[in-house]
PDB file of C-alpha atoms in Angstrom:
ATOM      1  CA  MET L  24     -19.927  -3.846 -35.713  1.00 46.00           C
ATOM      2  CA  LEU L  25     -21.445  -4.585 -32.295  1.00 44.00           C
ATOM      3  CA  THR L  26     -19.075  -7.526 -31.814  1.00 47.00           C
ATOM      4  CA  LEU L  27     -16.107  -5.361 -32.766  1.00 41.00           C
ATOM      5  CA  ALA L  28     -17.135  -2.650 -30.293  1.00 43.00           C
ATOM      6  CA  LEU L  29     -17.403  -5.175 -27.475  1.00 37.00           C
ATOM      7  CA  LEU L  30     -13.965  -6.591 -28.266  1.00 40.00           C
ATOM      8  CA  LEU L  31     -12.431  -3.115 -28.249  1.00 39.00           C
ATOM      9  CA  ALA L  32     -14.092  -2.290 -24.939  1.00 41.00           C
ATOM     10  CA  GLY L  33     -12.814  -5.508 -23.403  1.00 43.00           C
ATOM     11  CA  GLY L  34      -9.263  -4.759 -24.546  1.00 41.00           C
ATOM     12  CA  ALA L  35      -9.346  -1.305 -23.008  1.00 38.00           C
ATOM     13  CA  ALA L  36     -10.507  -2.706 -19.667  1.00 38.00           C
ATOM     14  CA  THR L  37      -7.782  -5.317 -19.356  1.00 38.00           C
ATOM     15  CA  GLY L  38      -4.785  -3.458 -20.756  1.00 37.00           C
ATOM     16  CA  CYS L  39      -1.967  -5.280 -22.539  1.00 38.00           C
ATOM     17  CA  GLY L  40      -2.755  -8.890 -21.741  1.00 36.00           C
ATOM     18  CA  GLY L  41      -3.569  -8.470 -18.055  1.00 38.00           C
ATOM     19  CA  ARG L  42      -5.765  -6.634 -15.616  1.00 39.00           C
ATOM     20  CA  ALA L  43      -5.052  -2.931 -15.580  1.00 38.00           C
ATOM     21  CA  THR L  44      -4.688  -1.686 -12.032  1.00 42.00           C
ATOM     22  CA  THR L  45      -4.159   2.010 -12.717  1.00 41.00           C
ATOM     23  CA  HIS L  46      -6.842   4.329 -11.424  1.00 45.00           C
ATOM     24  CA  HIS L  47      -5.546   7.860 -11.811  1.00 44.00           C
ATOM     25  CA  LYS L  48      -3.292   9.877 -14.081  1.00 40.00           C
ATOM     26  CA  PRO L  49       0.443  10.303 -13.420  1.00 41.00           C
ATOM     27  CA  GLY L  50       1.256  13.204 -11.127  1.00 39.00           C
ATOM     28  CA  THR L  51      -2.167  13.315  -9.499  1.00 37.00           C
ATOM     29  CA  SER L  52      -3.683  11.878  -6.350  1.00 41.00           C
ATOM     30  CA  HIS L  53      -6.435   9.262  -6.079  1.00 44.00           C
ATOM     31  CA  GLU L  54      -9.560   9.653  -8.180  1.00 40.00           C
ATOM     32  CA  GLN L  55     -12.476   7.743  -6.715  1.00 43.00           C
ATOM     33  CA  ALA L  56     -14.227   5.371  -9.093  1.00 44.00           C
ATOM     34  CA  SER L  57     -17.989   5.609  -9.432  1.00 45.00           C
ATOM     35  CA  GLY L  58     -19.337   2.735  -7.399  1.00 56.00           C
ATOM     36  CA  SER L  59     -23.000   2.107  -6.664  1.00 71.00           C
ATOM     37  CA  VAL L  60     -22.437   0.302  -3.350  1.00 85.00           C
ATOM     38  CA  GLY L  61     -23.781   2.147  -0.324  1.00 88.00           C
ATOM     39  CA  ALA L  62     -23.804   5.943  -0.148  1.00 91.00           C
ATOM     40  CA  LEU L  63     -20.710   8.086  -0.714  1.00 92.00           C
ATOM     41  CA  LEU L  64     -20.613  10.657   2.104  1.00 92.00           C
ATOM     42  CA  THR L  65     -18.954  14.061   2.123  1.00 92.00           C
ATOM     43  CA  ALA L  66     -17.372  13.199   5.469  1.00 92.00           C
ATOM     44  CA  THR L  67     -13.840  11.750   5.485  1.00 92.00           C
ATOM     45  CA  ASP L  68     -11.728   9.620   7.790  1.00 92.00           C
ATOM     46  CA  THR L  69      -8.645  10.952   9.573  1.00 87.00           C
ATOM     47  CA  THR L  70      -6.515  10.474   6.442  1.00 86.00           C
ATOM     48  CA  GLY L  71      -8.854  12.360   4.113  1.00 88.00           C
ATOM     49  CA  HIS L  72     -10.540   9.389   2.414  1.00 92.00           C
ATOM     50  CA  ARG L  73     -14.294   9.791   1.914  1.00 93.00           C
ATOM     51  CA  LEU L  74     -16.631   7.469   3.772  1.00 94.00           C
ATOM     52  CA  ARG L  75     -18.825   4.927   1.971  1.00 95.00           C
ATOM     53  CA  GLU L  76     -21.868   4.296   4.181  1.00 94.00           C
ATOM     54  CA  VAL L  77     -23.451   0.814   4.179  1.00 94.00           C
ATOM     55  CA  PRO L  78     -26.222  -0.691   6.338  1.00 94.00           C
ATOM     56  CA  ALA L  79     -25.109  -2.271   9.611  1.00 93.00           C
ATOM     57  CA  GLN L  80     -26.591  -5.636   8.629  1.00 93.00           C
ATOM     58  CA  GLY L  81     -24.032  -7.442   6.515  1.00 92.00           C
ATOM     59  CA  ALA L  82     -21.468  -4.622   6.795  1.00 94.00           C
ATOM     60  CA  PRO L  83     -17.743  -5.513   6.908  1.00 95.00           C
ATOM     61  CA  GLU L  84     -16.218  -5.992  10.340  1.00 95.00           C
ATOM     62  CA  VAL L  85     -12.608  -6.211  11.507  1.00 95.00           C
ATOM     63  CA  ARG L  86     -10.865  -7.125  14.749  1.00 94.00           C
ATOM     64  CA  LEU L  87      -7.127  -6.708  15.340  1.00 95.00           C
ATOM     65  CA  THR L  88      -4.975  -9.075  17.399  1.00 92.00           C
ATOM     66  CA  VAL L  89      -1.283  -8.522  18.175  1.00 93.00           C
ATOM     67  CA  ARG L  90       1.238 -11.207  19.152  1.00 91.00           C
ATOM     68  CA  PRO L  91       4.972 -10.728  19.864  1.00 90.00           C
ATOM     69  CA  ASP L  92       7.195 -12.342  17.261  1.00 88.00           C
ATOM     70  CA  SER L  93       9.835 -14.767  18.565  1.00 86.00           C
ATOM     71  CA  GLU L  94      12.653 -12.834  16.866  1.00 84.00           C
ATOM     72  CA  ASP L  95      11.555  -9.275  16.151  1.00 87.00           C
ATOM     73  CA  GLY L  96       8.517  -7.034  16.576  1.00 89.00           C
ATOM     74  CA  TRP L  97       4.958  -8.314  16.405  1.00 91.00           C
ATOM     75  CA  ASN L  98       2.674 -10.367  14.195  1.00 93.00           C
ATOM     76  CA  LEU L  99      -0.661  -8.710  13.485  1.00 93.00           C
ATOM     77  CA  GLN L 100      -3.806 -10.586  12.455  1.00 93.00           C
ATOM     78  CA  LEU L 101      -6.901  -8.973  10.970  1.00 93.00           C
ATOM     79  CA  VAL L 102      -9.948 -11.100  11.750  1.00 94.00           C
ATOM     80  CA  VAL L 103     -12.606  -9.967   9.272  1.00 94.00           C
ATOM     81  CA  LYS L 104     -16.281 -10.773   8.755  1.00 94.00           C
ATOM     82  CA  ASP L 105     -18.313 -10.208   5.583  1.00 95.00           C
ATOM     83  CA  TYR L 106     -15.155  -8.959   3.910  1.00 96.00           C
ATOM     84  CA  ARG L 107     -12.461 -10.223   1.541  1.00 94.00           C
ATOM     85  CA  PHE L 108      -9.097  -8.797   0.486  1.00 94.00           C
ATOM     86  CA  THR L 109      -8.854  -8.031  -3.245  1.00 92.00           C
ATOM     87  CA  PRO L 110      -5.304  -6.848  -4.087  1.00 88.00           C
ATOM     88  CA  ASP L 111      -5.748  -7.527  -7.812  1.00 85.00           C
ATOM     89  CA  SER L 112      -8.579  -5.006  -8.167  1.00 86.00           C
ATOM     90  CA  THR L 113      -7.224  -2.142  -6.068  1.00 85.00           C
ATOM     91  CA  GLY L 114      -8.074   1.102  -7.817  1.00 85.00           C
ATOM     92  CA  GLY L 115     -11.283  -0.222  -9.386  1.00 87.00           C
ATOM     93  CA  ALA L 116     -14.877   0.467  -8.466  1.00 88.00           C
ATOM     94  CA  ALA L 117     -16.148  -0.302  -4.974  1.00 91.00           C
ATOM     95  CA  LEU L 118     -17.455  -3.856  -4.656  1.00 91.00           C
ATOM     96  CA  PRO L 119     -19.556  -5.123  -1.730  1.00 91.00           C
ATOM     97  CA  GLY L 120     -17.447  -6.394   1.183  1.00 93.00           C
ATOM     98  CA  ALA L 121     -14.121  -6.161  -0.645  1.00 94.00           C
ATOM     99  CA  GLY L 122     -10.947  -4.099  -0.694  1.00 94.00           C
ATOM    100  CA  HIS L 123      -7.859  -3.577   1.466  1.00 95.00           C
ATOM    101  CA  ALA L 124      -6.887  -2.139   4.859  1.00 94.00           C
ATOM    102  CA  HIS L 125      -4.661   0.596   6.257  1.00 94.00           C
ATOM    103  CA  LEU L 126      -2.508   0.160   9.356  1.00 94.00           C
ATOM    104  CA  GLU L 127      -1.935   3.185  11.589  1.00 93.00           C
ATOM    105  CA  LEU L 128       0.225   3.721  14.667  1.00 92.00           C
ATOM    106  CA  ASP L 129      -1.150   6.507  16.879  1.00 92.00           C
ATOM    107  CA  GLY L 130      -2.947   7.959  13.843  1.00 89.00           C
ATOM    108  CA  ARG L 131       0.114   7.781  11.555  1.00 88.00           C
ATOM    109  CA  LYS L 132      -0.220   5.500   8.537  1.00 89.00           C
ATOM    110  CA  LEU L 133       2.355   2.691   8.453  1.00 87.00           C
ATOM    111  CA  ALA L 134       1.239   0.462   5.612  1.00 89.00           C
ATOM    112  CA  ARG L 135      -1.510  -0.672   3.274  1.00 90.00           C
ATOM    113  CA  LEU L 136      -2.532  -4.306   3.922  1.00 92.00           C
ATOM    114  CA  TYR L 137      -3.757  -6.789   1.307  1.00 91.00           C
ATOM    115  CA  GLY L 138      -4.213  -9.798   3.556  1.00 92.00           C
ATOM    116  CA  PRO L 139      -5.047 -10.853   7.127  1.00 92.00           C
ATOM    117  CA  TRP L 140      -1.446 -11.100   8.385  1.00 92.00           C
ATOM    118  CA  PHE L 141       1.251  -8.443   8.749  1.00 91.00           C
ATOM    119  CA  HIS L 142       4.645  -8.401  10.479  1.00 91.00           C
ATOM    120  CA  LEU L 143       5.400  -5.137  12.261  1.00 90.00           C
ATOM    121  CA  PRO L 144       9.168  -4.710  12.819  1.00 88.00           C
ATOM    122  CA  ALA L 145      10.244  -3.447  16.220  1.00 88.00           C
ATOM    123  CA  ALA L 146      12.257  -0.654  14.588  1.00 86.00           C
ATOM    124  CA  GLN L 147       9.012   1.013  13.430  1.00 87.00           C
ATOM    125  CA  VAL L 148       7.622   1.402  16.952  1.00 89.00           C
ATOM    126  CA  PRO L 149       9.163   3.871  19.444  1.00 89.00           C
ATOM    127  CA  GLU L 150       9.381   2.967  23.124  1.00 89.00           C
ATOM    128  CA  GLY L 151       6.116   3.383  25.017  1.00 90.00           C
ATOM    129  CA  THR L 152       2.444   2.460  24.763  1.00 92.00           C
ATOM    130  CA  HIS L 153       0.735   2.973  21.415  1.00 92.00           C
ATOM    131  CA  THR L 154      -2.587   2.428  19.670  1.00 93.00           C
ATOM    132  CA  LEU L 155      -2.674   0.380  16.477  1.00 94.00           C
ATOM    133  CA  THR L 156      -5.638   0.896  14.161  1.00 95.00           C
ATOM    134  CA  VAL L 157      -6.688  -1.066  11.082  1.00 95.00           C
ATOM    135  CA  ARG L 158      -9.372   0.437   8.828  1.00 95.00           C
ATOM    136  CA  LEU L 159     -11.168  -1.232   5.944  1.00 96.00           C
ATOM    137  CA  TYR L 160     -11.341   0.398   2.514  1.00 96.00           C
ATOM    138  CA  ALA L 161     -13.063  -0.348  -0.779  1.00 94.00           C
ATOM    139  CA  ASP L 162     -11.089  -0.837  -4.001  1.00 92.00           C
ATOM    140  CA  ASP L 163     -11.720   2.827  -4.930  1.00 91.00           C
ATOM    141  CA  HIS L 164      -9.998   3.935  -1.681  1.00 92.00           C
ATOM    142  CA  THR L 165     -13.187   5.055   0.065  1.00 93.00           C
ATOM    143  CA  ALA L 166     -13.476   3.944   3.690  1.00 94.00           C
ATOM    144  CA  TRP L 167     -16.287   1.537   4.557  1.00 96.00           C
ATOM    145  CA  ALA L 168     -18.505   3.123   7.206  1.00 96.00           C
ATOM    146  CA  VAL L 169     -21.530   2.316   9.349  1.00 95.00           C
ATOM    147  CA  SER L 170     -23.603   5.071  10.981  1.00 93.00           C
ATOM    148  CA  GLY L 171     -21.078   7.648   9.810  1.00 93.00           C
ATOM    149  CA  LYS L 172     -18.095   5.930  11.444  1.00 94.00           C
ATOM    150  CA  PRO L 173     -15.293   4.077   9.607  1.00 95.00           C
ATOM    151  CA  VAL L 174     -15.141   0.297   9.950  1.00 96.00           C
ATOM    152  CA  GLU L 175     -11.980  -0.260  11.980  1.00 96.00           C
ATOM    153  CA  GLY L 176     -10.383  -2.226  14.795  1.00 94.00           C
ATOM    154  CA  THR L 177      -7.830  -1.165  17.413  1.00 94.00           C
ATOM    155  CA  ALA L 178      -5.323  -2.777  19.742  1.00 93.00           C
ATOM    156  CA  GLN L 179      -2.823  -1.543  22.315  1.00 92.00           C
ATOM    157  CA  LEU L 180       0.875  -2.241  21.965  1.00 90.00           C
ATOM    158  CA  THR L 181       3.688  -1.521  24.423  1.00 90.00           C
ATOM    159  CA  ALA L 182       7.279  -1.338  23.200  1.00 87.00           C
ATOM    160  CA  THR L 183      10.065  -1.587  25.750  1.00 84.00           C
ATOM    161  CA  ALA L 184      13.643  -0.400  25.533  1.00 71.00           C
ATOM    162  CA  PRO L 185      16.041  -2.911  23.953  1.00 62.00           C
ATOM    163  CA  GLY L 186      17.915  -5.168  26.326  1.00 53.00           C
ATOM    164  CA  PRO L 187      21.523  -6.414  26.108  1.00 51.00           C
ATOM    165  CA  PRO L 188      22.337  -7.687  22.600  1.00 48.00           C
ATOM    166  CA  ASP L 189      22.059 -11.470  22.276  1.00 47.00           C
ATOM    167  CA  GLY L 190      21.761 -11.863  18.534  1.00 44.00           C
ATOM    168  CA  HIS L 191      17.948 -11.501  18.530  1.00 44.00           C
ATOM    169  CA  SER L 192      15.367  -8.855  19.298  1.00 42.00           C
ATOM    170  CA  HIS L 193      12.801 -10.903  21.214  1.00 42.00           C
ATOM    171  CA  GLY L 194       9.131 -10.047  21.620  1.00 44.00           C
ATOM    172  CA  GLY L 195       8.659  -6.297  21.817  1.00 46.00           C
ATOM    173  CA  SER L 196      12.017  -4.663  22.340  1.00 42.00           C
ATOM    174  CA  PRO L 197      12.287  -2.079  19.571  1.00 43.00           C
ATOM    175  CA  SER L 198      14.664   0.820  19.359  1.00 40.00           C
ATOM    176  CA  PRO L 199      13.013   4.184  20.086  1.00 40.00           C
ATOM    177  CA  ALA L 200      14.590   5.582  16.924  1.00 42.00           C
ATOM    178  CA  PRO L 201      12.334   6.564  13.999  1.00 47.00           C
ATOM    179  CA  PRO L 202      11.454   3.936  11.373  1.00 47.00           C
ATOM    180  CA  SER L 203      14.477   2.948   9.366  1.00 46.00           C
ATOM    181  CA  ALA L 204      15.173   1.015   6.211  1.00 45.00           C
ATOM    182  CA  PRO L 205      18.012  -1.306   5.209  1.00 48.00           C
ATOM    183  CA  THR L 206      21.105   0.535   4.017  1.00 46.00           C
ATOM    184  CA  PRO L 207      20.419   1.170   0.333  1.00 44.00           C
ATOM    185  CA  THR L 208      22.815  -0.296  -2.219  1.00 43.00           C
ATOM    186  CA  PRO L 209      21.733   1.426  -5.427  1.00 42.00           C
ATOM    187  CA  ALA L 210      24.730   0.649  -7.606  1.00 42.00           C
ATOM    188  CA  PRO L 211      24.746  -3.181  -7.204  1.00 45.00           C
ATOM    189  CA  ALA L 212      20.935  -3.258  -7.407  1.00 43.00           C
ATOM    190  CA  ALA L 213      20.895  -1.311 -10.668  1.00 44.00           C
ATOM    191  CA  GLU L 214      23.414  -3.730 -12.161  1.00 50.00           C
ATOM    192  CA  GLN L 215      20.993  -6.614 -11.566  1.00 74.00           C
ATOM    193  CA  ALA L 216      18.179  -4.910 -13.486  1.00 84.00           C
ATOM    194  CA  ASP L 217      17.388  -4.611 -17.188  1.00 88.00           C
ATOM    195  CA  ARG L 218      15.949  -1.116 -16.713  1.00 87.00           C
ATOM    196  CA  THR L 219      16.460   1.568 -14.061  1.00 91.00           C
ATOM    197  CA  VAL L 220      13.965   4.287 -13.163  1.00 92.00           C
ATOM    198  CA  THR L 221      15.382   7.082 -10.990  1.00 93.00           C
ATOM    199  CA  VAL L 222      12.916   9.417  -9.278  1.00 92.00           C
ATOM    200  CA  THR L 223      13.249  12.280  -6.808  1.00 93.00           C
ATOM    201  CA  VAL L 224      10.414  13.583  -4.620  1.00 92.00           C
ATOM    202  CA  ARG L 225      10.882  17.055  -3.174  1.00 91.00           C
ATOM    203  CA  ASP L 226       8.297  19.480  -1.750  1.00 90.00           C
ATOM    204  CA  GLY L 227       5.462  17.267  -2.979  1.00 89.00           C
ATOM    205  CA  LYS L 228       6.691  17.238  -6.578  1.00 91.00           C
ATOM    206  CA  VAL L 229       8.009  14.317  -8.630  1.00 91.00           C
ATOM    207  CA  SER L 230      11.090  14.724 -10.832  1.00 91.00           C
ATOM    208  CA  PRO L 231      11.268  13.827 -13.633  1.00 91.00           C
ATOM    209  CA  ALA L 232       7.550  14.192 -14.334  1.00 90.00           C
ATOM    210  CA  PRO L 233       5.745  10.832 -14.030  1.00 86.00           C
ATOM    211  CA  ALA L 234       5.553   8.865 -17.291  1.00 87.00           C
ATOM    212  CA  ARG L 235       5.087   5.300 -18.447  1.00 87.00           C
ATOM    213  CA  THR L 236       7.983   2.876 -18.321  1.00 89.00           C
ATOM    214  CA  GLU L 237       7.545   0.136 -20.919  1.00 90.00           C
ATOM    215  CA  LEU L 238       8.845  -3.341 -20.097  1.00 91.00           C
ATOM    216  CA  ARG L 239       8.760  -6.760 -21.658  1.00 90.00           C
ATOM    217  CA  ARG L 240       7.345  -9.498 -19.500  1.00 89.00           C
ATOM    218  CA  GLY L 241      10.133 -11.103 -17.481  1.00 89.00           C
ATOM    219  CA  GLU L 242      12.378  -8.028 -17.443  1.00 90.00           C
ATOM    220  CA  ARG L 243      13.718  -6.707 -14.153  1.00 90.00           C
ATOM    221  CA  VAL L 244      13.346  -3.036 -13.293  1.00 90.00           C
ATOM    222  CA  ALA L 245      15.158  -1.111 -10.570  1.00 90.00           C
ATOM    223  CA  LEU L 246      13.103   1.656  -8.961  1.00 91.00           C
ATOM    224  CA  ARG L 247      15.535   4.137  -7.373  1.00 90.00           C
ATOM    225  CA  VAL L 248      13.715   6.746  -5.309  1.00 93.00           C
ATOM    226  CA  THR L 249      14.922   9.608  -3.132  1.00 94.00           C
ATOM    227  CA  SER L 250      12.290  11.407  -1.053  1.00 93.00           C
ATOM    228  CA  ASP L 251      12.778  14.479   1.111  1.00 92.00           C
ATOM    229  CA  ARG L 252      10.350  13.018   3.670  1.00 89.00           C
ATOM    230  CA  ALA L 253       9.882   9.541   5.097  1.00 89.00           C
ATOM    231  CA  ASP L 254       7.355   7.622   3.032  1.00 89.00           C
ATOM    232  CA  THR L 255       6.567   4.203   1.567  1.00 89.00           C
ATOM    233  CA  LEU L 256       6.791   3.172  -2.067  1.00 89.00           C
ATOM    234  CA  HIS L 257       4.065   0.843  -3.354  1.00 86.00           C
ATOM    235  CA  VAL L 258       3.771  -0.995  -6.686  1.00 89.00           C
ATOM    236  CA  HIS L 259       0.123  -1.698  -7.478  1.00 83.00           C
ATOM    237  CA  GLY L 260      -0.730  -5.159  -8.762  1.00 79.00           C
ATOM    238  CA  TYR L 261       2.543  -6.679  -7.517  1.00 82.00           C
ATOM    239  CA  ASP L 262       1.928  -5.925  -3.811  1.00 76.00           C
ATOM    240  CA  LYS L 263       5.519  -4.711  -3.410  1.00 84.00           C
ATOM    241  CA  GLU L 264       6.467  -2.038  -0.896  1.00 86.00           C
ATOM    242  CA  LEU L 265       9.676  -0.258   0.081  1.00 87.00           C
ATOM    243  CA  ALA L 266      10.392   2.103   2.977  1.00 87.00           C
ATOM    244  CA  LEU L 267      11.681   5.495   1.817  1.00 90.00           C
ATOM    245  CA  PRO L 268      13.838   7.086   4.532  1.00 87.00           C
ATOM    246  CA  ALA L 269      13.991  10.873   4.361  1.00 88.00           C
ATOM    247  CA  GLY L 270      16.848  12.156   2.214  1.00 89.00           C
ATOM    248  CA  GLN L 271      18.219   8.720   1.338  1.00 89.00           C
ATOM    249  CA  GLU L 272      18.018   6.828  -1.925  1.00 90.00           C
ATOM    250  CA  ALA L 273      16.195   3.487  -1.692  1.00 89.00           C
ATOM    251  CA  THR L 274      15.998   0.846  -4.425  1.00 90.00           C
ATOM    252  CA  LEU L 275      13.391  -1.793  -5.201  1.00 88.00           C
ATOM    253  CA  ILE L 276      14.122  -4.528  -7.762  1.00 88.00           C
ATOM    254  CA  LEU L 277      11.013  -5.907  -9.431  1.00 86.00           C
ATOM    255  CA  THR L 278      10.582  -8.714 -11.947  1.00 90.00           C
ATOM    256  CA  ALA L 279       7.800  -7.734 -14.350  1.00 88.00           C
ATOM    257  CA  ASP L 280       6.150 -11.155 -14.576  1.00 89.00           C
ATOM    258  CA  ARG L 281       2.583  -9.844 -15.018  1.00 84.00           C
ATOM    259  CA  THR L 282       1.264  -7.941 -18.014  1.00 87.00           C
ATOM    260  CA  GLY L 283      -0.821  -4.811 -17.724  1.00 85.00           C
ATOM    261  CA  LEU L 284      -0.527  -1.228 -16.524  1.00 86.00           C
ATOM    262  CA  PHE L 285       0.661  -0.821 -12.930  1.00 87.00           C
ATOM    263  CA  GLU L 286       1.185   2.326 -10.888  1.00 86.00           C
ATOM    264  CA  VAL L 287       4.136   3.054  -8.647  1.00 90.00           C
ATOM    265  CA  GLU L 288       3.131   5.533  -5.955  1.00 89.00           C
ATOM    266  CA  THR L 289       3.897   6.811  -2.476  1.00 90.00           C
ATOM    267  CA  HIS L 290       1.604   6.014   0.448  1.00 81.00           C
ATOM    268  CA  GLU L 291       1.806   9.122   2.601  1.00 81.00           C
ATOM    269  CA  SER L 292       1.936  11.800  -0.113  1.00 85.00           C
ATOM    270  CA  ASN L 293      -0.236   9.835  -2.612  1.00 85.00           C
ATOM    271  CA  LEU L 294       2.031  10.741  -5.524  1.00 89.00           C
ATOM    272  CA  VAL L 295       2.368   8.671  -8.697  1.00 89.00           C
ATOM    273  CA  LEU L 296       6.059   8.180  -9.484  1.00 92.00           C
ATOM    274  CA  THR L 297       5.705   6.207 -12.710  1.00 92.00           C
ATOM    275  CA  GLN L 298       3.478   3.685 -14.474  1.00 89.00           C
ATOM    276  CA  LEU L 299       4.871   0.291 -15.501  1.00 90.00           C
ATOM    277  CA  LEU L 300       3.447  -0.886 -18.827  1.00 89.00           C
ATOM    278  CA  VAL L 301       4.311  -4.580 -19.105  1.00 89.00           C
ATOM    279  CA  ARG L 302       3.655  -6.252 -22.457  1.00 90.00           C
TER     280      ARG L 302
END
């Protein structure tokens, strides 16, 4: 009986043949896992995530460097110490010196980062001088902190007005327009998929109500999302993201080549849109 109980417990932890990455119920925001690393403070960072205090000795560190890209925007590098990126366990309990990072522009979240390199398109940065911030988080979405302050790094970035068109956007010459996304082509994209999930986000509510979408491994799913505010779609476990322009339908095609339970959520509003159950 003991052996059977252990087998059942192991199956529940890993899902249907793979690591389950879900960490909260559909239609809700993040629930923090119970981790024993450091001390969970009542204080939060600027985005509302609670701080996880650890001793200064051996604490994670991060430094941000920014280099102009030869064709468009900038290449960002996160130089970390006593820290490792763990995209496969996002949503789990906090582990020492592990997790992911958030990228902010003048205090506005741009993306969640799962590795040391990130390309920032020029179109996402208005003209002028800005402050980029990267902050380190644990897998349970608490922010690593030392002496009550989040572990983060900053860098200055100056975007200039675009010059005469020459076929390229060199260095830092972004348009001052708000962040934009490629023109969505929902109909052709849906035709390339085995399944289509259509979701609308309005006034902080998801319609239809979030549910599980069951897929067979290898199937392609089209995620068609229309949001009334600019946001970013993220598929946990697959490290796939899609910009959601306000009021426009955007489509992400995903090949379900990993088994398990994976959440599809929005970054800014922290809403679960659906859960992909891949068998």
